[in-house]
CSV table of C-alpha atoms and ligand atoms in Angstrom, one decimal:
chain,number,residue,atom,x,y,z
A,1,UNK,CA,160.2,151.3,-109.4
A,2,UNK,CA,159.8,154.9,-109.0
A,3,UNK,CA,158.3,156.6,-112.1
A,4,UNK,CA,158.7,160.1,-114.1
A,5,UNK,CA,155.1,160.8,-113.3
A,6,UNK,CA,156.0,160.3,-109.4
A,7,UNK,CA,158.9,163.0,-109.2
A,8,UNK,CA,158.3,166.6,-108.7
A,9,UNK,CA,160.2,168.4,-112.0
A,10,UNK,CA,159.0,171.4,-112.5
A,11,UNK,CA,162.0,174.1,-112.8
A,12,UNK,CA,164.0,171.2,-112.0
A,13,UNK,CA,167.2,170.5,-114.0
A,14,UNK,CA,166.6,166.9,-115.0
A,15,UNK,CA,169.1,164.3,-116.4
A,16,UNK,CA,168.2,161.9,-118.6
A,17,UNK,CA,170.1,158.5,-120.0
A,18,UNK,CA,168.6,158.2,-123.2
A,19,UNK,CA,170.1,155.5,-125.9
A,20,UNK,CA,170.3,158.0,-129.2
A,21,UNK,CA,172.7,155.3,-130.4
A,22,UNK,CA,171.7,155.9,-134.2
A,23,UNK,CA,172.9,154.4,-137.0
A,24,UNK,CA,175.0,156.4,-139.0
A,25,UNK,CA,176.2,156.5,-142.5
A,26,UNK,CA,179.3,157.5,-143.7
A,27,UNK,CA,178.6,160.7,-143.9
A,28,UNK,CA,177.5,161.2,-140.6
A,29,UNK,CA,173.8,161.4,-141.8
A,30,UNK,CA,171.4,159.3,-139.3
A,31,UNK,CA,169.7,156.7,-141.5
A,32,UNK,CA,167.2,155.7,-139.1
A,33,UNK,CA,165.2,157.9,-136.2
A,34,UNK,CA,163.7,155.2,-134.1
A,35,UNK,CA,165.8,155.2,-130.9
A,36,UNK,CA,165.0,159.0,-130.6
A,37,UNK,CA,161.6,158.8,-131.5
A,38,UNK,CA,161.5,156.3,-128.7
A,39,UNK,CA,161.9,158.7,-126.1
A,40,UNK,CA,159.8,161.6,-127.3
A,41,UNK,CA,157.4,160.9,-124.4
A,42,UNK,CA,159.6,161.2,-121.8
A,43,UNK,CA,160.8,164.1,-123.4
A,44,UNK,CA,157.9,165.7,-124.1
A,45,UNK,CA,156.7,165.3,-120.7
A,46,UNK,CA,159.5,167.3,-119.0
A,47,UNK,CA,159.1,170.2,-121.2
A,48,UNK,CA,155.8,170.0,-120.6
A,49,UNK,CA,156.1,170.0,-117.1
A,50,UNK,CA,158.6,172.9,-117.2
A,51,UNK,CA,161.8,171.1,-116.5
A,52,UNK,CA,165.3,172.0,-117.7
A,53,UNK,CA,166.1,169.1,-119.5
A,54,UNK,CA,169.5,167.5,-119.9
A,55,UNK,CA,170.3,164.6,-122.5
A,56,UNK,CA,173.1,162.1,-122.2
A,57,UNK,CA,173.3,159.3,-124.7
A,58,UNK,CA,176.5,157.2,-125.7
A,59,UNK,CA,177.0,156.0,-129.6
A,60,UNK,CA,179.3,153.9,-130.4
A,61,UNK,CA,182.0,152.5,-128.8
A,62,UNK,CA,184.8,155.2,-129.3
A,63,UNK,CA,186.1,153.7,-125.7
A,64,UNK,CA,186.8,156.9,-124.1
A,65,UNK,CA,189.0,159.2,-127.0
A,66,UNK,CA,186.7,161.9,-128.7
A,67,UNK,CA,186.2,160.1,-132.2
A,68,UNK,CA,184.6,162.4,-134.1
A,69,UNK,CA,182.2,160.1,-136.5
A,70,UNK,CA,180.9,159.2,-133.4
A,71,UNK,CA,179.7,162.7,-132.4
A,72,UNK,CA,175.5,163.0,-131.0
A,73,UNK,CA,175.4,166.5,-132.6
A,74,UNK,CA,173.4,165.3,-135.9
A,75,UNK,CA,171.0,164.0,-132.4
A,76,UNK,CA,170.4,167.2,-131.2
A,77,UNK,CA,169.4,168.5,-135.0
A,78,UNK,CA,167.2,165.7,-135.4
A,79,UNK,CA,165.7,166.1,-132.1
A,80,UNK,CA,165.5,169.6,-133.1
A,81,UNK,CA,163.8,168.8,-135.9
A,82,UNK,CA,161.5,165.8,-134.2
A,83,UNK,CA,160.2,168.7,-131.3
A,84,UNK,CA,159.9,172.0,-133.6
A,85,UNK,CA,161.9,173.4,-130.9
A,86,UNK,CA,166.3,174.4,-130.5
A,87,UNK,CA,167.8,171.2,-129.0
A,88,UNK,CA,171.6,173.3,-128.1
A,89,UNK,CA,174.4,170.4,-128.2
A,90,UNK,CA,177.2,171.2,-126.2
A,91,UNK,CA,180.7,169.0,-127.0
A,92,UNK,CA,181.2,168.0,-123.8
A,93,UNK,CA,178.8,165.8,-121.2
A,94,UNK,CA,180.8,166.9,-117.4
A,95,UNK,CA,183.2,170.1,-116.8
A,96,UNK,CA,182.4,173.7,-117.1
A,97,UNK,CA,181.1,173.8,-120.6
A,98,UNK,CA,178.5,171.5,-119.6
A,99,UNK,CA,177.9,173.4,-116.2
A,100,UNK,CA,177.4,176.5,-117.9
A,101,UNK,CA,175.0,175.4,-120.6
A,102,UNK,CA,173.0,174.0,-118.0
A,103,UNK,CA,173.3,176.9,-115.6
A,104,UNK,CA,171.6,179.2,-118.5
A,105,UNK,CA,168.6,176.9,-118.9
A,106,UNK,CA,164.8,177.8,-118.7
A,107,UNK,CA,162.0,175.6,-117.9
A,108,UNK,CA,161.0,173.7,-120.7
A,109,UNK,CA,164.1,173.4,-122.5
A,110,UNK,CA,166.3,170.7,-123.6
A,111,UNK,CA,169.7,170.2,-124.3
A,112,UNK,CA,172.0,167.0,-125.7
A,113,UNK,CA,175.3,167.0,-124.3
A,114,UNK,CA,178.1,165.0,-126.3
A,115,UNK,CA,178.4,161.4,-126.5
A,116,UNK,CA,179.0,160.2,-122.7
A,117,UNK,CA,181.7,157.2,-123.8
A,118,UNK,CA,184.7,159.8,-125.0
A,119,UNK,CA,185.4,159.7,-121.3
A,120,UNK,CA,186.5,156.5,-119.9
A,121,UNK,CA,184.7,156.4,-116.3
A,122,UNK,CA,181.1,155.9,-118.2
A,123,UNK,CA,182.0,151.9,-119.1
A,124,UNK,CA,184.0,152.0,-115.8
A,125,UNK,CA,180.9,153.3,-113.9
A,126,UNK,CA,183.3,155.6,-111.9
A,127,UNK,CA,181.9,157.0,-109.2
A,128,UNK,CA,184.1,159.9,-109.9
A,129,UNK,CA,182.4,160.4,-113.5
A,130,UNK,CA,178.8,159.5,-111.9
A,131,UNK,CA,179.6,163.0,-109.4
A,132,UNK,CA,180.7,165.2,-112.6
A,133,UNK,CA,177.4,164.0,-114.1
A,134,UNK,CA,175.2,164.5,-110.9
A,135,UNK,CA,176.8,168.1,-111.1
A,136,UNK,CA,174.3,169.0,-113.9
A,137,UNK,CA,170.7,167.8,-111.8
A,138,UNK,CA,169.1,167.8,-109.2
A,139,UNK,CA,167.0,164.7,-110.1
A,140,UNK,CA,167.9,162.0,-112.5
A,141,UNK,CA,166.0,160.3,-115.1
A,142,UNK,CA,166.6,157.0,-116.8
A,143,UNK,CA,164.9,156.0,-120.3
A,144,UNK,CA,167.6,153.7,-121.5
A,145,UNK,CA,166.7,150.3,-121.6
A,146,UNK,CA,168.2,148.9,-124.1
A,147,UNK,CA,171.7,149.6,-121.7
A,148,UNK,CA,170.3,148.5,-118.7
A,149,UNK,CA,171.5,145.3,-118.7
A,150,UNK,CA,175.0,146.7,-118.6
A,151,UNK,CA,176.4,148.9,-115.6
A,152,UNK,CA,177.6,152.3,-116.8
A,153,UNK,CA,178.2,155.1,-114.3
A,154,UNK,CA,175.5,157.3,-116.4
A,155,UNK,CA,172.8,154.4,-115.7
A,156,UNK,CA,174.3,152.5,-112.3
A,157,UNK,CA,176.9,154.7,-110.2
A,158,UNK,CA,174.9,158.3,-110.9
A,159,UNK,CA,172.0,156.7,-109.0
A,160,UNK,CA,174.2,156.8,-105.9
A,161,UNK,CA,175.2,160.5,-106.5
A,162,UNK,CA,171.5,162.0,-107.2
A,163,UNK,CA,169.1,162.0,-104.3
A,164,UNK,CA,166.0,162.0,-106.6
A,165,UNK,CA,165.8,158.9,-109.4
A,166,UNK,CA,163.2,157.4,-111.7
A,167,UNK,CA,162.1,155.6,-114.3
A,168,UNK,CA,161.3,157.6,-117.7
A,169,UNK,CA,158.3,156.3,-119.5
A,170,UNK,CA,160.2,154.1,-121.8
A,171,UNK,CA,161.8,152.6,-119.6
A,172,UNK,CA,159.0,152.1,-117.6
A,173,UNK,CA,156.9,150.3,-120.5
A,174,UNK,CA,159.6,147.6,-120.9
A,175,UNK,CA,160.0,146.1,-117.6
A,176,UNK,CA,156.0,146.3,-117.1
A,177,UNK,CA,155.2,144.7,-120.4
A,178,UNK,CA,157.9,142.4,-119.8
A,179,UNK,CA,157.0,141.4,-116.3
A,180,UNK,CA,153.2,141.3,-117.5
A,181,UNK,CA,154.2,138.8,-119.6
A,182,UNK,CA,157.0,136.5,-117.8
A,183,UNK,CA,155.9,137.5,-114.6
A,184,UNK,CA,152.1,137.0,-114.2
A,185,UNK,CA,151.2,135.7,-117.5
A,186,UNK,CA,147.8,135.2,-118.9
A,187,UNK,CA,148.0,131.4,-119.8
A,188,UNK,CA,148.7,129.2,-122.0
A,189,UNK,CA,152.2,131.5,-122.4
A,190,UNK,CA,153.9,130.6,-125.5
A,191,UNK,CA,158.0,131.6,-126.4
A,192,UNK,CA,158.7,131.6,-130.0
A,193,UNK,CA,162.8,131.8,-130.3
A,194,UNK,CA,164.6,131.7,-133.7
A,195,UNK,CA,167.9,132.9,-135.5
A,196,UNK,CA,170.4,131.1,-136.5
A,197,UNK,CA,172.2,129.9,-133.5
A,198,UNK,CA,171.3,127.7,-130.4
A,199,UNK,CA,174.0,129.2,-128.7
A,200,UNK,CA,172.6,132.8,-128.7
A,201,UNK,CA,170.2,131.8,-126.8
A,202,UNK,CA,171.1,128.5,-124.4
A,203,UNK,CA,170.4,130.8,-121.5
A,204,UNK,CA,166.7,132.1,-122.4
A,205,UNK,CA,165.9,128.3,-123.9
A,206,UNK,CA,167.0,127.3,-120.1
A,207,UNK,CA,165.1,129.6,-118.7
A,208,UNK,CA,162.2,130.0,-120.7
A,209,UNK,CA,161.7,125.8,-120.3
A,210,UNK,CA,160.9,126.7,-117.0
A,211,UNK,CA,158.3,129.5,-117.6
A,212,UNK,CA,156.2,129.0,-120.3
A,213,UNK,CA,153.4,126.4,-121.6
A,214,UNK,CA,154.9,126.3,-124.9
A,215,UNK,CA,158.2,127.1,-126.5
A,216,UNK,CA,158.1,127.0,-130.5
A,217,UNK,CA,161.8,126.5,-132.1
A,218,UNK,CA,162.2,127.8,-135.6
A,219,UNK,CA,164.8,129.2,-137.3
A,220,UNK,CA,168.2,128.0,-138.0
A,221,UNK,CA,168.5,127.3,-134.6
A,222,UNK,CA,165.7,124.4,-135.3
A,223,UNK,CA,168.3,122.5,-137.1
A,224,UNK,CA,170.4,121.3,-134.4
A,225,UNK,CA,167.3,120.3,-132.2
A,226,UNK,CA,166.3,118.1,-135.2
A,227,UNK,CA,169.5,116.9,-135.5
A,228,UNK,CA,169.6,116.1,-131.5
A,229,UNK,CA,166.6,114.0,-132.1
A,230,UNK,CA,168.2,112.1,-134.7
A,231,UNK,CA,167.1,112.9,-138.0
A,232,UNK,CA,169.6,114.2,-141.1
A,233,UNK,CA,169.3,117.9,-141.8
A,234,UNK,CA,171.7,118.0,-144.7
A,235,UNK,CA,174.1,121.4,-145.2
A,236,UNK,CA,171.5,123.2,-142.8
A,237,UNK,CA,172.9,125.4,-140.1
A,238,UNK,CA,173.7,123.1,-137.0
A,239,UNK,CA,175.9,123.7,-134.2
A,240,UNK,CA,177.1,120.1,-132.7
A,241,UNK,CA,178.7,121.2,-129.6
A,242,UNK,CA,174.7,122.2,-129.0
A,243,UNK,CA,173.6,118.5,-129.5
A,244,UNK,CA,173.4,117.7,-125.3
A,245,UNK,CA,172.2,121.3,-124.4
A,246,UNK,CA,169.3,120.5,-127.1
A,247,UNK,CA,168.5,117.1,-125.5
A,248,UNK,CA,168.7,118.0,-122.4
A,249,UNK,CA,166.6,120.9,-122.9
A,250,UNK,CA,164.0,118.5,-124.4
A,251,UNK,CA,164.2,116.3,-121.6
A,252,UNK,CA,164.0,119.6,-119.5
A,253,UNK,CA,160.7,120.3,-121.0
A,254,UNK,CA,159.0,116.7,-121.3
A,255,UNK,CA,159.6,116.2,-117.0
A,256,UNK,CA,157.7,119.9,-117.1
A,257,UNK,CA,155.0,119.1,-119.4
A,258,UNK,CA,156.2,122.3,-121.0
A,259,UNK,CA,155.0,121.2,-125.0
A,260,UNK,CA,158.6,122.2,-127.6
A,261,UNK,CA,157.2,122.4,-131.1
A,262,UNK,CA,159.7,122.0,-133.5
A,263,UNK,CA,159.5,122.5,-138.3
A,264,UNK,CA,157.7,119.4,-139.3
A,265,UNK,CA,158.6,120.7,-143.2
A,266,UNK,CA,161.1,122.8,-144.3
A,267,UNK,CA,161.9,124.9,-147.4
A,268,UNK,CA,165.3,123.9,-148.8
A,269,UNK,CA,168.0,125.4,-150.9
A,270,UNK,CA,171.3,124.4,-152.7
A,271,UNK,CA,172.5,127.6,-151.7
A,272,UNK,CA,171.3,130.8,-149.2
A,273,UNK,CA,171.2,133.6,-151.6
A,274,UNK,CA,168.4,135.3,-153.8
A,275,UNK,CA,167.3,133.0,-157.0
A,276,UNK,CA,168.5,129.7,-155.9
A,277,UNK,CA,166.1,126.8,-156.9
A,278,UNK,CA,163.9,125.8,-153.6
A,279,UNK,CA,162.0,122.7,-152.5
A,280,UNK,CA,159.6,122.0,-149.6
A,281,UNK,CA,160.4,119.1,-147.6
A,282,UNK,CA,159.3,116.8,-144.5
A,283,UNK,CA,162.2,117.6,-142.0
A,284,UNK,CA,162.8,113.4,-142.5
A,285,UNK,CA,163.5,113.9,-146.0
A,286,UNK,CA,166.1,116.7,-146.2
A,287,UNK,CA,168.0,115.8,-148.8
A,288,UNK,CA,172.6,115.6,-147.8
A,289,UNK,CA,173.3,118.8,-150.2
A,290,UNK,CA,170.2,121.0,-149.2
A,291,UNK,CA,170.0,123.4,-146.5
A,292,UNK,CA,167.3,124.1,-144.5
A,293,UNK,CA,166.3,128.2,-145.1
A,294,UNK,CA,162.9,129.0,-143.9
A,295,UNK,CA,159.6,126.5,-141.9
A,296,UNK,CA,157.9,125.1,-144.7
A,297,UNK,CA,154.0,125.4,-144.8
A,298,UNK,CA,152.6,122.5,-142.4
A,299,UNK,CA,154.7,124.1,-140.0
A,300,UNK,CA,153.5,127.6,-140.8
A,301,UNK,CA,150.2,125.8,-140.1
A,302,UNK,CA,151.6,124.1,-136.5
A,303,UNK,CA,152.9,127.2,-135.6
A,304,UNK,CA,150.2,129.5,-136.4
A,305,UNK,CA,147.4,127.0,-134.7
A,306,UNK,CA,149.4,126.9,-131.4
A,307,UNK,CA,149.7,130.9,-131.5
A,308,UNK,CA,146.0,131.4,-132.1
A,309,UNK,CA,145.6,129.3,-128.5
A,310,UNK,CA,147.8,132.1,-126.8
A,311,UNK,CA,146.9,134.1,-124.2
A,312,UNK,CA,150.5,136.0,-124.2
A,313,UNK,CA,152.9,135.4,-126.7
A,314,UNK,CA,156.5,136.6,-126.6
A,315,UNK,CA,159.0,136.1,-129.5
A,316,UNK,CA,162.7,137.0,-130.5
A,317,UNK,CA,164.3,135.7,-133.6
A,318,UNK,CA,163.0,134.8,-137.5
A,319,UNK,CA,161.9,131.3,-138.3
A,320,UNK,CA,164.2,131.6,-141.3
A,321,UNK,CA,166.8,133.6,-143.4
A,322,UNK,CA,163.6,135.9,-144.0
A,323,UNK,CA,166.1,138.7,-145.2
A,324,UNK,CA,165.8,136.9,-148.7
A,325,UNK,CA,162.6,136.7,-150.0
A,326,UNK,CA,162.3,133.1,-150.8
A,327,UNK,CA,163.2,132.1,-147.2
A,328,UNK,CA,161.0,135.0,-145.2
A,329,UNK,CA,156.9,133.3,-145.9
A,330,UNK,CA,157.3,131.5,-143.0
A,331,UNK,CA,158.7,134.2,-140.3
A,332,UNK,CA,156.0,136.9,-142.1
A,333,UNK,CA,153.4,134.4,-142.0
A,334,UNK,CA,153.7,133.9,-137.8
A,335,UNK,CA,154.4,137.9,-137.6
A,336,UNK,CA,150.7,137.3,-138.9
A,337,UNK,CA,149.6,135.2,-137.2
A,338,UNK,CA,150.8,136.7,-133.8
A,339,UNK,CA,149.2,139.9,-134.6
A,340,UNK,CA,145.9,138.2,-135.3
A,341,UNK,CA,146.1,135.7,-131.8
A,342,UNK,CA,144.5,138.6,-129.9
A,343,UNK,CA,147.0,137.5,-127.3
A,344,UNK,CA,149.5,139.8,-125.4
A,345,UNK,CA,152.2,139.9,-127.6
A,346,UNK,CA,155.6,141.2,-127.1
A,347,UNK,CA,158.9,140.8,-129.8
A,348,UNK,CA,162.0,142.0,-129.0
A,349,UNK,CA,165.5,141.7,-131.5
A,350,UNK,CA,166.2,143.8,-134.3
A,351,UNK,CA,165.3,141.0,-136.9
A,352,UNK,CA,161.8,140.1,-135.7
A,353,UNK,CA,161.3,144.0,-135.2
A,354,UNK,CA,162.4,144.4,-138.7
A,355,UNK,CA,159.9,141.0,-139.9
A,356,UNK,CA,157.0,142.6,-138.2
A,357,UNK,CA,157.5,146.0,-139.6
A,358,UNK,CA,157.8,144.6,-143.0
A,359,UNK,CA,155.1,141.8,-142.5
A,360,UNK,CA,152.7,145.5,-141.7
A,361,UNK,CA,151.5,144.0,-138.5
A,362,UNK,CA,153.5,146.4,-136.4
A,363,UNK,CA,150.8,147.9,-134.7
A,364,UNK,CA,149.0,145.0,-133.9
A,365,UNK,CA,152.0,143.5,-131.4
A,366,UNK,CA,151.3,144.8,-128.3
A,367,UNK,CA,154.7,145.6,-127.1
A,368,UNK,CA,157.7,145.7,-129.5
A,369,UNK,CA,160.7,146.1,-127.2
A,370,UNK,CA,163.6,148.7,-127.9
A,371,UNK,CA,166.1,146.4,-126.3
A,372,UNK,CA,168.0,143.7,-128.5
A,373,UNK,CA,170.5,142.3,-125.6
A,374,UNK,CA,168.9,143.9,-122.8
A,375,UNK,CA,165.5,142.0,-124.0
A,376,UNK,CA,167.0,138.7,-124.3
A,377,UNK,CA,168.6,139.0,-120.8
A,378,UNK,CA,165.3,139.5,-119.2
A,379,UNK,CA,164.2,136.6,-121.1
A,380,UNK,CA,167.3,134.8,-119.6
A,381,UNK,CA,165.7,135.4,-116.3
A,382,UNK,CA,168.6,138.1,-115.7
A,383,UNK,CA,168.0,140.8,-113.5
A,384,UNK,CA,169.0,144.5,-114.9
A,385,UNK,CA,171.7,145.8,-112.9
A,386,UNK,CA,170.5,149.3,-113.8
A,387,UNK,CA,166.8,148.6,-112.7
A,388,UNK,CA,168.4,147.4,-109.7
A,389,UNK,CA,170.1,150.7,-109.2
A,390,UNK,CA,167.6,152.9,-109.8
A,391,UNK,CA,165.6,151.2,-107.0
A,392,UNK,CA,168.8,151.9,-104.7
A,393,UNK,CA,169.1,155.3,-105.4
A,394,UNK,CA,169.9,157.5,-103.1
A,395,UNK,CA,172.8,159.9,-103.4
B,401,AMP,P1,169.6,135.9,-134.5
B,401,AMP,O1,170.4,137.2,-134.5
B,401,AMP,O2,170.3,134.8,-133.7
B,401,AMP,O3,168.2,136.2,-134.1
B,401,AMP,O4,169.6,135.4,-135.9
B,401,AMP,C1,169.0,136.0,-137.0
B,401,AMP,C2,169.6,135.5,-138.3
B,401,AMP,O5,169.3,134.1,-138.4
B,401,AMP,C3,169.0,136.2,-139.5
B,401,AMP,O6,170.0,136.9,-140.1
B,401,AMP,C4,168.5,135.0,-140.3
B,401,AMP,O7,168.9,135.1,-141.7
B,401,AMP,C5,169.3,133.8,-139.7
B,401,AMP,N1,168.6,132.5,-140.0
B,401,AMP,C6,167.3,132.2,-139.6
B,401,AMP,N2,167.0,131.0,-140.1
B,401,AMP,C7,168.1,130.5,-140.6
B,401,AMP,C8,168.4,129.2,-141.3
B,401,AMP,N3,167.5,128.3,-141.4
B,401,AMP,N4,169.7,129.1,-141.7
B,401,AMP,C9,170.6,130.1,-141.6
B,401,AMP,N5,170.4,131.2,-141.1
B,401,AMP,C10,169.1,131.5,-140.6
């Protein structure tokens, strides 16, 4: 995959997908500065390298009406604020407004044009839309993984209308970190998948079964695994349409010598909310009126000895409603323990982002991925359609 650091820039306009897909509050104050943050490097880089740089971003899902909540100016002011340096927003992303703004640029500076999705052709990846875009550059950039897995004409059709195309850094990092991992692993490779649901995830299980050495089930997802192997998990989260995929993926895994650890003890509840009495239990013993929040601490102990064997670790999901505090020991506990393993370790999904952040191990994971969907496709074994067409590009 062609890089940023590959393409000649300089005095180049250069447009970038970024994903400044913030969240918002209700008075259009961004709460949280992440996503930009994420693609300071790439950012940085171009100014550095005397580019005239050109941001396009969607947010939101306005479905293409101009819906003004949904504006990216407060972007461009924290972006402002983020490189000590004017970010000018202009209200449109295509048309003369756009043109002009970019026609008065000087190398090294940066502009964010608004939110891509108040025209229709950007979900529709309209090759019309992708030529109004490619008006603006003369080489195009993509940083925005966590979209890649779904074609949009500012990720996908643009690549056919720009002669020049690459990778930004960001992107970059994800696919080789990812592909480092699932690709060519170090080995013994274990996948630690949690949440609540089995059928989240039926596609990575599937595919992960025929990958790794290891795959560690916690979560509430756990429950119906148990449940396929017969034991009684009380009120705990189970989805029994999930019962065959469950046992056939255990199958799956015993004809591959692929080892599935699943809670020997759990922490139990009456209820899933702050304050409730708990209890630990022996997954055999769960009594009919408790649920099943968090692993309880022999499995803490089963899951943390198999991690600390690890030579690349990747994970996605908590090992229990860790949101409350009661029912987060064991999820904070492997964010730990993962940290410590010395493997390669990459996590992906907003919650086990959020658990290793608040566990403090966050800079101890070596690759914490910006993608929620997008990561769990590649885990799926999915290819990214707009990886794909950046390796096609050729306007
Ligand atoms: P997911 O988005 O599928 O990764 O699921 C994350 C959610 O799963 C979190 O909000 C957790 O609270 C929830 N979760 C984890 N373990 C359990 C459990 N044992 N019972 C119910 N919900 C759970």
């Amino acid at each position: 995959m062609n890089s940023i650091d590959k393409v000649d820039i300089a005095g180049k306009k250069v447009l970038m997908r970024v994903d400044f897909n913030v969240p918002v509050d209700a008075n259009g104050n961004i709460t949280d500065t992440t996503r930009i943050k994420a693609h300071l490097r790439s950012i940085g880089y171009c100014m550095e390298k005397g580019a005239k740089l050109v941001l396009i971003s969607h947010m939101g899902r306005p479905k293409g009406q101009r819906v003004d909540k949904l504006t990216l100016r407060p972007c461009a002011v924290a972006l402002s604020d983020l490189l000590k340096k004017e970010v000018p927003f202009v209200d449109d992303c295509v048309g003369e407004k756009a043109q002009a703004a970019v026609a008065s640029m000087k190398p090294g500076d940066v502009i964010l044009l608004e939110n891509l999705r108040f025209h229709i052709g950007d979900e529709k990846n309209d090759p019309a839309f992708a030529a109004e875009l490619a008006k603006l550059c003369d080489v195009y950039i993509d940083d925005a993984f966590a979209v890649s897995h779904r074609k949009a004409a500012s990720n996908s059709a643009i690549t056919q209308a720009v002669k020049t195309c690459a990778a930004g850094f960001l992107l970059k990092d994800e696919i080789d970190y990812f592909n480092k991992a699932m690709k060519d692993p170090a080995r013994p490779l274990v996948a630690i998948i949690g949440g609540a649901k089995v059928s989240d995830k039926i596609g990575v299980l599937e595919n992960l079964v025929d990958t790794v050495n290891m795959l560690i089930i916690g979560g509430g997802m756990a429950f119906t695994f148990l449940k396929a192997r017969g034991l009684e998990i009380g009120r705990s989260i189970c989805e029994n349409d999930m019962l065959d995929k469950a046992k056939s993926i255990m199958e799956k895994a015993g004809t591959k010598n692929v080892k599935i650890l699943l809670p020997v003890d759990c922490v139990v509840a009456d209820k899933a909310e702050a304050g409730a009495a708990t209890n630990v239990v022996p997954v055999e013993k769960i009594p009919q009126d408790a649920l099943g929040l968090d692993i309880g601490p022999d499995t803490a102990k089963l899951f943390g000895d198999a991690v600390k064997e690890a030579k690349t670790i990747v994970w996605n999901g908590p090992m229990g409603m860790f949101e409350i505090d009661a029912f987060s020991k064991g999820t904070f506990g492997l964010a730990k323990d993962v940290a410590g393993s010395g493997a390669l370790s990459i996590i992906g999904g907003g919650d086990t982002d959020s658990a290793v952040h608040k566990a403090g191990v966050s800079d101890r994971i070596s690759y914490i991925s910006t993608g929620g969907g997008a990561f769990l496709e590649l885990l799926e074994g999915k290819t990214m359609p707009a990886v794909e067409a950046l390796e096609s590009c050729g306007g």
